[in-house]
PDB file of C-alpha atoms in Angstrom:
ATOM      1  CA  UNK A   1     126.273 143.429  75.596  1.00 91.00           C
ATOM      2  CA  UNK A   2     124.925 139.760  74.810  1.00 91.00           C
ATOM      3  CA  UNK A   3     128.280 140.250  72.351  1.00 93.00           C
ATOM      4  CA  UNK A   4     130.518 141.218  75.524  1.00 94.00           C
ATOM      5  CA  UNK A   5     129.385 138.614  77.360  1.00 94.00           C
ATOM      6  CA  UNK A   6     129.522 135.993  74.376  1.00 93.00           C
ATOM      7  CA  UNK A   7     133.105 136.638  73.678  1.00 94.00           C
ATOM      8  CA  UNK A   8     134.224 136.981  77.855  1.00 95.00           C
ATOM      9  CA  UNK A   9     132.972 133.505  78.548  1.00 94.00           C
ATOM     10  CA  UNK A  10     132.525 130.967  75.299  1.00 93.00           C
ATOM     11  CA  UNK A  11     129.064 130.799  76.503  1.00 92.00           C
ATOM     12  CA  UNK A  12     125.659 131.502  74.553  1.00 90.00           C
ATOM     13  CA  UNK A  13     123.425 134.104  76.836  1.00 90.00           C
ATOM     14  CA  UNK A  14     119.955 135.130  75.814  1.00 86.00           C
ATOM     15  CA  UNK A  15     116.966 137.068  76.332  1.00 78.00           C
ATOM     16  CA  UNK A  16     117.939 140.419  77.518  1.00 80.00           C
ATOM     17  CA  UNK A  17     115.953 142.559  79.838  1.00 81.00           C
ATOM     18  CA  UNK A  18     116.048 146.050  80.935  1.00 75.00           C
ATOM     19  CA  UNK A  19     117.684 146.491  84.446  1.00 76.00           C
ATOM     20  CA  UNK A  20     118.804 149.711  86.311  1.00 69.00           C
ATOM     21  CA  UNK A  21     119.820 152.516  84.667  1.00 60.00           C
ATOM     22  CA  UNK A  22     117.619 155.253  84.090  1.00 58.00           C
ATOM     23  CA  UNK A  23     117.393 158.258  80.596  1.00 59.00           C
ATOM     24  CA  UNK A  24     120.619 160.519  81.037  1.00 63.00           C
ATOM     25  CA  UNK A  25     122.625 158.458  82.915  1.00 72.00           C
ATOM     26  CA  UNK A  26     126.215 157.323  81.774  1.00 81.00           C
ATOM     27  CA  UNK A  27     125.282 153.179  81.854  1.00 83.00           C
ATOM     28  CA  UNK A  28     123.014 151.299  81.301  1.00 87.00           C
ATOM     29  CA  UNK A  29     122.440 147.396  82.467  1.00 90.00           C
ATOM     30  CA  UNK A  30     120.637 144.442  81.389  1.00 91.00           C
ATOM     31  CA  UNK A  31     120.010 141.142  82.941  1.00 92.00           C
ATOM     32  CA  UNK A  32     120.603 138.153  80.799  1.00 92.00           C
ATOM     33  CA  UNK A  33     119.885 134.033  80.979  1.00 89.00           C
ATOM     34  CA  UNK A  34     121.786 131.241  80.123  1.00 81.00           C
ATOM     35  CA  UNK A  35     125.363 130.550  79.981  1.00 75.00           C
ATOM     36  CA  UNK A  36     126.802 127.130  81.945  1.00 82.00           C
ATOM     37  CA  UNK A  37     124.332 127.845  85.371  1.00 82.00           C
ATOM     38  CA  UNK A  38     120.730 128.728  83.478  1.00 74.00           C
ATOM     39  CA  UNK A  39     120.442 131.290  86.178  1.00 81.00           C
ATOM     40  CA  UNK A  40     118.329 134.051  85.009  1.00 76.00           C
ATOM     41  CA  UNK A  41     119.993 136.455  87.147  1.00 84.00           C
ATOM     42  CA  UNK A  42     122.383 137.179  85.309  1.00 93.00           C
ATOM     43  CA  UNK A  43     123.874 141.166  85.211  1.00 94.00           C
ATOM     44  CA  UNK A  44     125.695 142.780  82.106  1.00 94.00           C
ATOM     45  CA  UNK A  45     126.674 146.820  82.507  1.00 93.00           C
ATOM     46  CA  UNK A  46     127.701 148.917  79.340  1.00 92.00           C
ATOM     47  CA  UNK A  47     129.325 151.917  80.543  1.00 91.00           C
ATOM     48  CA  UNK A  48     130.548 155.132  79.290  1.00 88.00           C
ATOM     49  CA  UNK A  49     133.121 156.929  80.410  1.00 85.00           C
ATOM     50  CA  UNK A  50     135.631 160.166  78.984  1.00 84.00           C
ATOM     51  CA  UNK A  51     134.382 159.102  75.677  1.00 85.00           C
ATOM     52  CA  UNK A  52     134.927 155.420  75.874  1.00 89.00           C
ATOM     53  CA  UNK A  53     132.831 152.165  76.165  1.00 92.00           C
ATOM     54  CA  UNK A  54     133.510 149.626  78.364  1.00 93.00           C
ATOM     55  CA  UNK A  55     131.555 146.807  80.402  1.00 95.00           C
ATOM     56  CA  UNK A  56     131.283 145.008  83.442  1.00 95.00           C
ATOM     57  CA  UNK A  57     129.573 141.666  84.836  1.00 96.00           C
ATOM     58  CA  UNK A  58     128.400 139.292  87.535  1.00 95.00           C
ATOM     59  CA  UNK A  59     128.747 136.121  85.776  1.00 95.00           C
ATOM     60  CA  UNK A  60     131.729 135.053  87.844  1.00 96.00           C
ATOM     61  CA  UNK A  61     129.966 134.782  90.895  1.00 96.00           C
ATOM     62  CA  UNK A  62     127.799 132.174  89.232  1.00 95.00           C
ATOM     63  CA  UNK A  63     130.273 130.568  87.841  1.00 95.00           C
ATOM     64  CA  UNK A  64     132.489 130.510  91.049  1.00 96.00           C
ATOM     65  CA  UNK A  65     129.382 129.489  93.689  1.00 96.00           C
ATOM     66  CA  UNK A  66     129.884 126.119  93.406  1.00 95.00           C
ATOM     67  CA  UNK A  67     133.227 126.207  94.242  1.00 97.00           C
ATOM     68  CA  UNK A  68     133.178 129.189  96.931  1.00 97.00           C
ATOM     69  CA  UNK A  69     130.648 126.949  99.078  1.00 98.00           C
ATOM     70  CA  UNK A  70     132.425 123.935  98.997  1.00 98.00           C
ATOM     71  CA  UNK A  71     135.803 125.919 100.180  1.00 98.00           C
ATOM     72  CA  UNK A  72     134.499 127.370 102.847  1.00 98.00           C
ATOM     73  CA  UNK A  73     132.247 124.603 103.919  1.00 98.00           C
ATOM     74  CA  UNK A  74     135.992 122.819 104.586  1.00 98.00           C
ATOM     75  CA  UNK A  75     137.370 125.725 106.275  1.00 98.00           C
ATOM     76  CA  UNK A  76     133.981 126.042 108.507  1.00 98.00           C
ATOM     77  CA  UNK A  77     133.936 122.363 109.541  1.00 98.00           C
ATOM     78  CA  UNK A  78     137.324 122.638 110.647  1.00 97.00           C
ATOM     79  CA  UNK A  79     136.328 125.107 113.235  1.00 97.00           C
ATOM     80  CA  UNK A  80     132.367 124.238 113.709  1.00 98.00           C
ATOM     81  CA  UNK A  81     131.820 120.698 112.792  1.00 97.00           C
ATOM     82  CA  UNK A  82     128.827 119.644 110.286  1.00 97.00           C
ATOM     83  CA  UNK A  83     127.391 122.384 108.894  1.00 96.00           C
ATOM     84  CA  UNK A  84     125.647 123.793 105.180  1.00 96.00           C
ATOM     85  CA  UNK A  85     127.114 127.030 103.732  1.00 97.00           C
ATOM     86  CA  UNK A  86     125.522 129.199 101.244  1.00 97.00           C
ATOM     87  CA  UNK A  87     126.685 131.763  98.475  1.00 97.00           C
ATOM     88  CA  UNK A  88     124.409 134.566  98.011  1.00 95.00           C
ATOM     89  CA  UNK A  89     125.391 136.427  94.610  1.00 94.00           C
ATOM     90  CA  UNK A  90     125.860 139.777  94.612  1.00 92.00           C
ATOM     91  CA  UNK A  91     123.271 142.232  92.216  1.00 90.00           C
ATOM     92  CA  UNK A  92     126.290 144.273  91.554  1.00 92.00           C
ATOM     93  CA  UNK A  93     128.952 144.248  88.793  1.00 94.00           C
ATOM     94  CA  UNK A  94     132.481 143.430  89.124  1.00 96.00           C
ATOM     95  CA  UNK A  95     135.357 145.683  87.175  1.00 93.00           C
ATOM     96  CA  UNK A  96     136.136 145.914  83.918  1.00 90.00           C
ATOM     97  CA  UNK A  97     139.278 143.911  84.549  1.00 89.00           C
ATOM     98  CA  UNK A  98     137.563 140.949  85.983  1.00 94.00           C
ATOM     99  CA  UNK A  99     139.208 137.834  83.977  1.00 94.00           C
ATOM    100  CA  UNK A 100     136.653 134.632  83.006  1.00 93.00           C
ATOM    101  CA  UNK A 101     139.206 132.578  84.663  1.00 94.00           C
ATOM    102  CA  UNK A 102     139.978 134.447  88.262  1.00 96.00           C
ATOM    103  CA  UNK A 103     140.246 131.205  90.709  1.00 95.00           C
ATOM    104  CA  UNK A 104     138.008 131.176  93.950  1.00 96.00           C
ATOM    105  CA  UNK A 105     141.163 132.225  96.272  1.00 96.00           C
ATOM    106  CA  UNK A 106     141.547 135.368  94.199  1.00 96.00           C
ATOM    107  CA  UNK A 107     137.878 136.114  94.273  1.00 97.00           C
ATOM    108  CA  UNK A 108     137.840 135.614  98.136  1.00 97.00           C
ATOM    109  CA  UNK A 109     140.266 138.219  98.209  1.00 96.00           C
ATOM    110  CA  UNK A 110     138.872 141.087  96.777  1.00 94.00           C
ATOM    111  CA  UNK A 111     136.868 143.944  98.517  1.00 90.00           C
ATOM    112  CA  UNK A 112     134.647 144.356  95.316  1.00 93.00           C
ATOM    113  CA  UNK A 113     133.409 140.446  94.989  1.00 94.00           C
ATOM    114  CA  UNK A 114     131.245 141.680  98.450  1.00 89.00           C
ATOM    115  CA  UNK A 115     131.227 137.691  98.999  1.00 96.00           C
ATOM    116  CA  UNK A 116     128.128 136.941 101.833  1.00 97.00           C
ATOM    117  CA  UNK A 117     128.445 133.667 102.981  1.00 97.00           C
ATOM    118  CA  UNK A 118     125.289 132.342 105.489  1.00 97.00           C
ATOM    119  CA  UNK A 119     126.548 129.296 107.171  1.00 97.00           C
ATOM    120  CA  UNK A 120     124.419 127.249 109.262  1.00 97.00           C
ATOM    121  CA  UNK A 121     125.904 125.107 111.835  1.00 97.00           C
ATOM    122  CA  UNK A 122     124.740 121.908 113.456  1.00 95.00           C
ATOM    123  CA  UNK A 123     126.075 121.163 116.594  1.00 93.00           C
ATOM    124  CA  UNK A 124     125.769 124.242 118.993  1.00 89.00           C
ATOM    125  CA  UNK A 125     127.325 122.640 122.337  1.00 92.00           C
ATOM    126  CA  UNK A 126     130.365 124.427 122.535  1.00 94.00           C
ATOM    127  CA  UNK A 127     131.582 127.710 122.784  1.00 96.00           C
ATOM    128  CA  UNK A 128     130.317 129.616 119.888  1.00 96.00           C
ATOM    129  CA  UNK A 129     131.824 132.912 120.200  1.00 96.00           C
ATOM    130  CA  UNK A 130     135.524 131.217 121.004  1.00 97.00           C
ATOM    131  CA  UNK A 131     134.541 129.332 117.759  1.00 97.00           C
ATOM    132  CA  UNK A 132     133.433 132.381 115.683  1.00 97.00           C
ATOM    133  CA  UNK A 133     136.813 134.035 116.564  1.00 96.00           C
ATOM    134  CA  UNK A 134     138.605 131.044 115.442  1.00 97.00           C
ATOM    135  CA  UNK A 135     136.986 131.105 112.463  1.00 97.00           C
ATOM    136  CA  UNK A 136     137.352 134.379 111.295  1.00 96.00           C
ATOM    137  CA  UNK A 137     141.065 134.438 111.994  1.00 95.00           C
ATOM    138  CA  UNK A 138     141.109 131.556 109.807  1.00 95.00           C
ATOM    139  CA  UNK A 139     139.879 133.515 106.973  1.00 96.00           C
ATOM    140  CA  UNK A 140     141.690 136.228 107.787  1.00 95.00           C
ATOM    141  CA  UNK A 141     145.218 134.358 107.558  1.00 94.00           C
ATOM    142  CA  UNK A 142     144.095 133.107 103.996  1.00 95.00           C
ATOM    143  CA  UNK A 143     143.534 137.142 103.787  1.00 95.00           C
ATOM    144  CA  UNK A 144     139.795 136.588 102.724  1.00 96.00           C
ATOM    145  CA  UNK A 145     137.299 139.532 102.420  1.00 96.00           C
ATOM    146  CA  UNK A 146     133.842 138.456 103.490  1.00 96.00           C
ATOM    147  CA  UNK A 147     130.851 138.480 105.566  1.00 96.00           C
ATOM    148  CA  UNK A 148     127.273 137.260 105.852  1.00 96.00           C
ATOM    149  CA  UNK A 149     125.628 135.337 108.764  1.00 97.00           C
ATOM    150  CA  UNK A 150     126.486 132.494 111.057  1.00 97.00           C
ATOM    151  CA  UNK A 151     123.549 130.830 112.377  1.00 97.00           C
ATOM    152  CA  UNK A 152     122.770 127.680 114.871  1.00 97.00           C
ATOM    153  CA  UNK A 153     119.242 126.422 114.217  1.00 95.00           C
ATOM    154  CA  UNK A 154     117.046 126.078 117.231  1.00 94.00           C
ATOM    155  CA  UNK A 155     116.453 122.428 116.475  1.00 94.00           C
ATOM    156  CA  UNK A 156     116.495 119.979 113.832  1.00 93.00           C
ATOM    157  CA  UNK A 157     113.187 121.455 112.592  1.00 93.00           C
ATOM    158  CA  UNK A 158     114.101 124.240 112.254  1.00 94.00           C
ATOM    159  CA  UNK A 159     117.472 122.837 110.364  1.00 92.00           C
ATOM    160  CA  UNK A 160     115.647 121.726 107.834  1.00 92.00           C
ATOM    161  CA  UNK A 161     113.480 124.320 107.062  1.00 91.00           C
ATOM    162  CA  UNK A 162     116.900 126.375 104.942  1.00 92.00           C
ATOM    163  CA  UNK A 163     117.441 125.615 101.528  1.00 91.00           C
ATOM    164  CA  UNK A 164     119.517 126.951  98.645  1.00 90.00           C
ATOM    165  CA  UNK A 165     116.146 128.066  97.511  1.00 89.00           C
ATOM    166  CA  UNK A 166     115.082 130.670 100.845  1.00 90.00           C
ATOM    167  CA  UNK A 167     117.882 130.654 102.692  1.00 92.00           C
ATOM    168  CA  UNK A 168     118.016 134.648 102.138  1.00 86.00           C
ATOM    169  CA  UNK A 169     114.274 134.623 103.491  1.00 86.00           C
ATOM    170  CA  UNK A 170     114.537 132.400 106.430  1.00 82.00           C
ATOM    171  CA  UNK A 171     113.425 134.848 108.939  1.00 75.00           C
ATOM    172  CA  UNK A 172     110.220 135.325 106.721  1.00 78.00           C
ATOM    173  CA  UNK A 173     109.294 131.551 107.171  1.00 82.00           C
ATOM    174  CA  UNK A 174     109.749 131.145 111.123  1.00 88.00           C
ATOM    175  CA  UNK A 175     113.248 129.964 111.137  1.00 92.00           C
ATOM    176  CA  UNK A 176     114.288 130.013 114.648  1.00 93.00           C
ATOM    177  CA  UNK A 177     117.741 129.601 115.646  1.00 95.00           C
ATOM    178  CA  UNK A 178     119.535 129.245 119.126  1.00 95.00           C
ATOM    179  CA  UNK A 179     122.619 131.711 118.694  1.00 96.00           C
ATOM    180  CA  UNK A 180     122.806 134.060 115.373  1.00 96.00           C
ATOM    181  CA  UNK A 181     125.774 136.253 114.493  1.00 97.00           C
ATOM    182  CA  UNK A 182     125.920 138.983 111.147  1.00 97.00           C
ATOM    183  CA  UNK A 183     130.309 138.551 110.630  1.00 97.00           C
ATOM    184  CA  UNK A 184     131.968 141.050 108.873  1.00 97.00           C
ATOM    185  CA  UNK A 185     136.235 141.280 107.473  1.00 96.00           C
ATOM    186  CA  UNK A 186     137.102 143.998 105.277  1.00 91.00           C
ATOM    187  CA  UNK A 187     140.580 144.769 105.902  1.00 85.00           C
ATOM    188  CA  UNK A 188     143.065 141.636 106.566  1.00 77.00           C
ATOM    189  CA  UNK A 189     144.708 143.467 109.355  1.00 80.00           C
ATOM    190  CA  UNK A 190     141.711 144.631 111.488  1.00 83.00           C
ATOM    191  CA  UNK A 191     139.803 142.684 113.851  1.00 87.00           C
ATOM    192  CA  UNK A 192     136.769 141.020 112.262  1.00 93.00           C
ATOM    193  CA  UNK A 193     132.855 142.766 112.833  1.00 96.00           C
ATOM    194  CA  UNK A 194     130.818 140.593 115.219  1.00 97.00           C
ATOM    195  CA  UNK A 195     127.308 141.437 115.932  1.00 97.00           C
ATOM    196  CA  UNK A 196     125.265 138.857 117.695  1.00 97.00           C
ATOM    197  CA  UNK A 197     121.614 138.296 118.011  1.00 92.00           C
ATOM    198  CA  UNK A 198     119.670 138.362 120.656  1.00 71.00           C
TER     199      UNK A 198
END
């Protein structure tokens, strides 16, 4: 697997770990560190399948966060103003056929990336759920698949309490926020999933 994963990306990838996969089952996974983002995170499958061997990885993701925030920071500020956006990686592999080099607008694009976005906007003095619409017909005209949470802080305290560190635990450490909404687009020609807090 560290073989795989050596040869997919031109990267060096160490100190595998047992992850998932249990005694009779057809895979098996491992979780790996290193490569260009030192995450430690990092999932490799080995699969067997009508008596061949083939495997699968999350790497991209890591590779592609960077880049995935930034673009949709610029499409969110276009609707909301100021805001932070975060990439939360998925702890599921992508196919086989998943190339090293796949640019962000094809990865946006694809019902298996899952991508979960948790955007968390600044100003909350206009209309947010004529905004919310707006923005998710944005992404739908670029034909994006995603979802994950837009959020309006309660105050600036409570602003700065997110970080790329616990942004996935925020409701654990008393983030409060004014208006909340879980977003949803699977299909490019249905109507986006809106579910807002109360």
């Amino acid at each position: 697997m560290l073989e795989y994963m050596e040869k997919k990306y031109g990267e060096t990838f160490t100190e595998p770990e047992p992850y998932g996969g249990q005694h009779g089952k057809e895979y098996s996974m491992i979780k790996v560190k290193g490569g260009k983002v030192k995450s430690d995170g990092i999932l490799v499958r080995k699969v067997w399948k009508d008596g061949r061997c083939f495997y699968q990885d999350n790497y991209l993701a890591y590779l592609l966060r960077g880049q995935i925030e930034r673009h949709i920071k610029d499409l969110a500020e276009s609707v909301f103003g100021e805001c932070r956006v975060f990439y939360k990686i998925p702890e599921m592999v992508f196919p086989e056929d998943t190339s090293a080099d796949m640019k962000i607008e094809e990865f946006l694009k694809n019902s298996w990336a899952m991508v979960r976005i948790y955007l968390y906007v600044k100003d909350g003095s206009f209309n947010k759920k004529e905004r919310m619409e707006e923005f998710c017909l944005l992404l739908q005209e670029k034909e994006y698949l995603a979802g994950g949470v837009v959020s309006w802080p309660l105050n600036k305290e409570h602003d700065q309490k997110i970080n790329e560190e616990n942004f996935m635990r925020a409701a654990y450490m008393g983030y409060q926020y004014e208006a909340e909404v879980i977003f949803s687009i699977r299909d490019k020609n249905a109507s986006a999933r809106l579910k807002w807090k109360e």
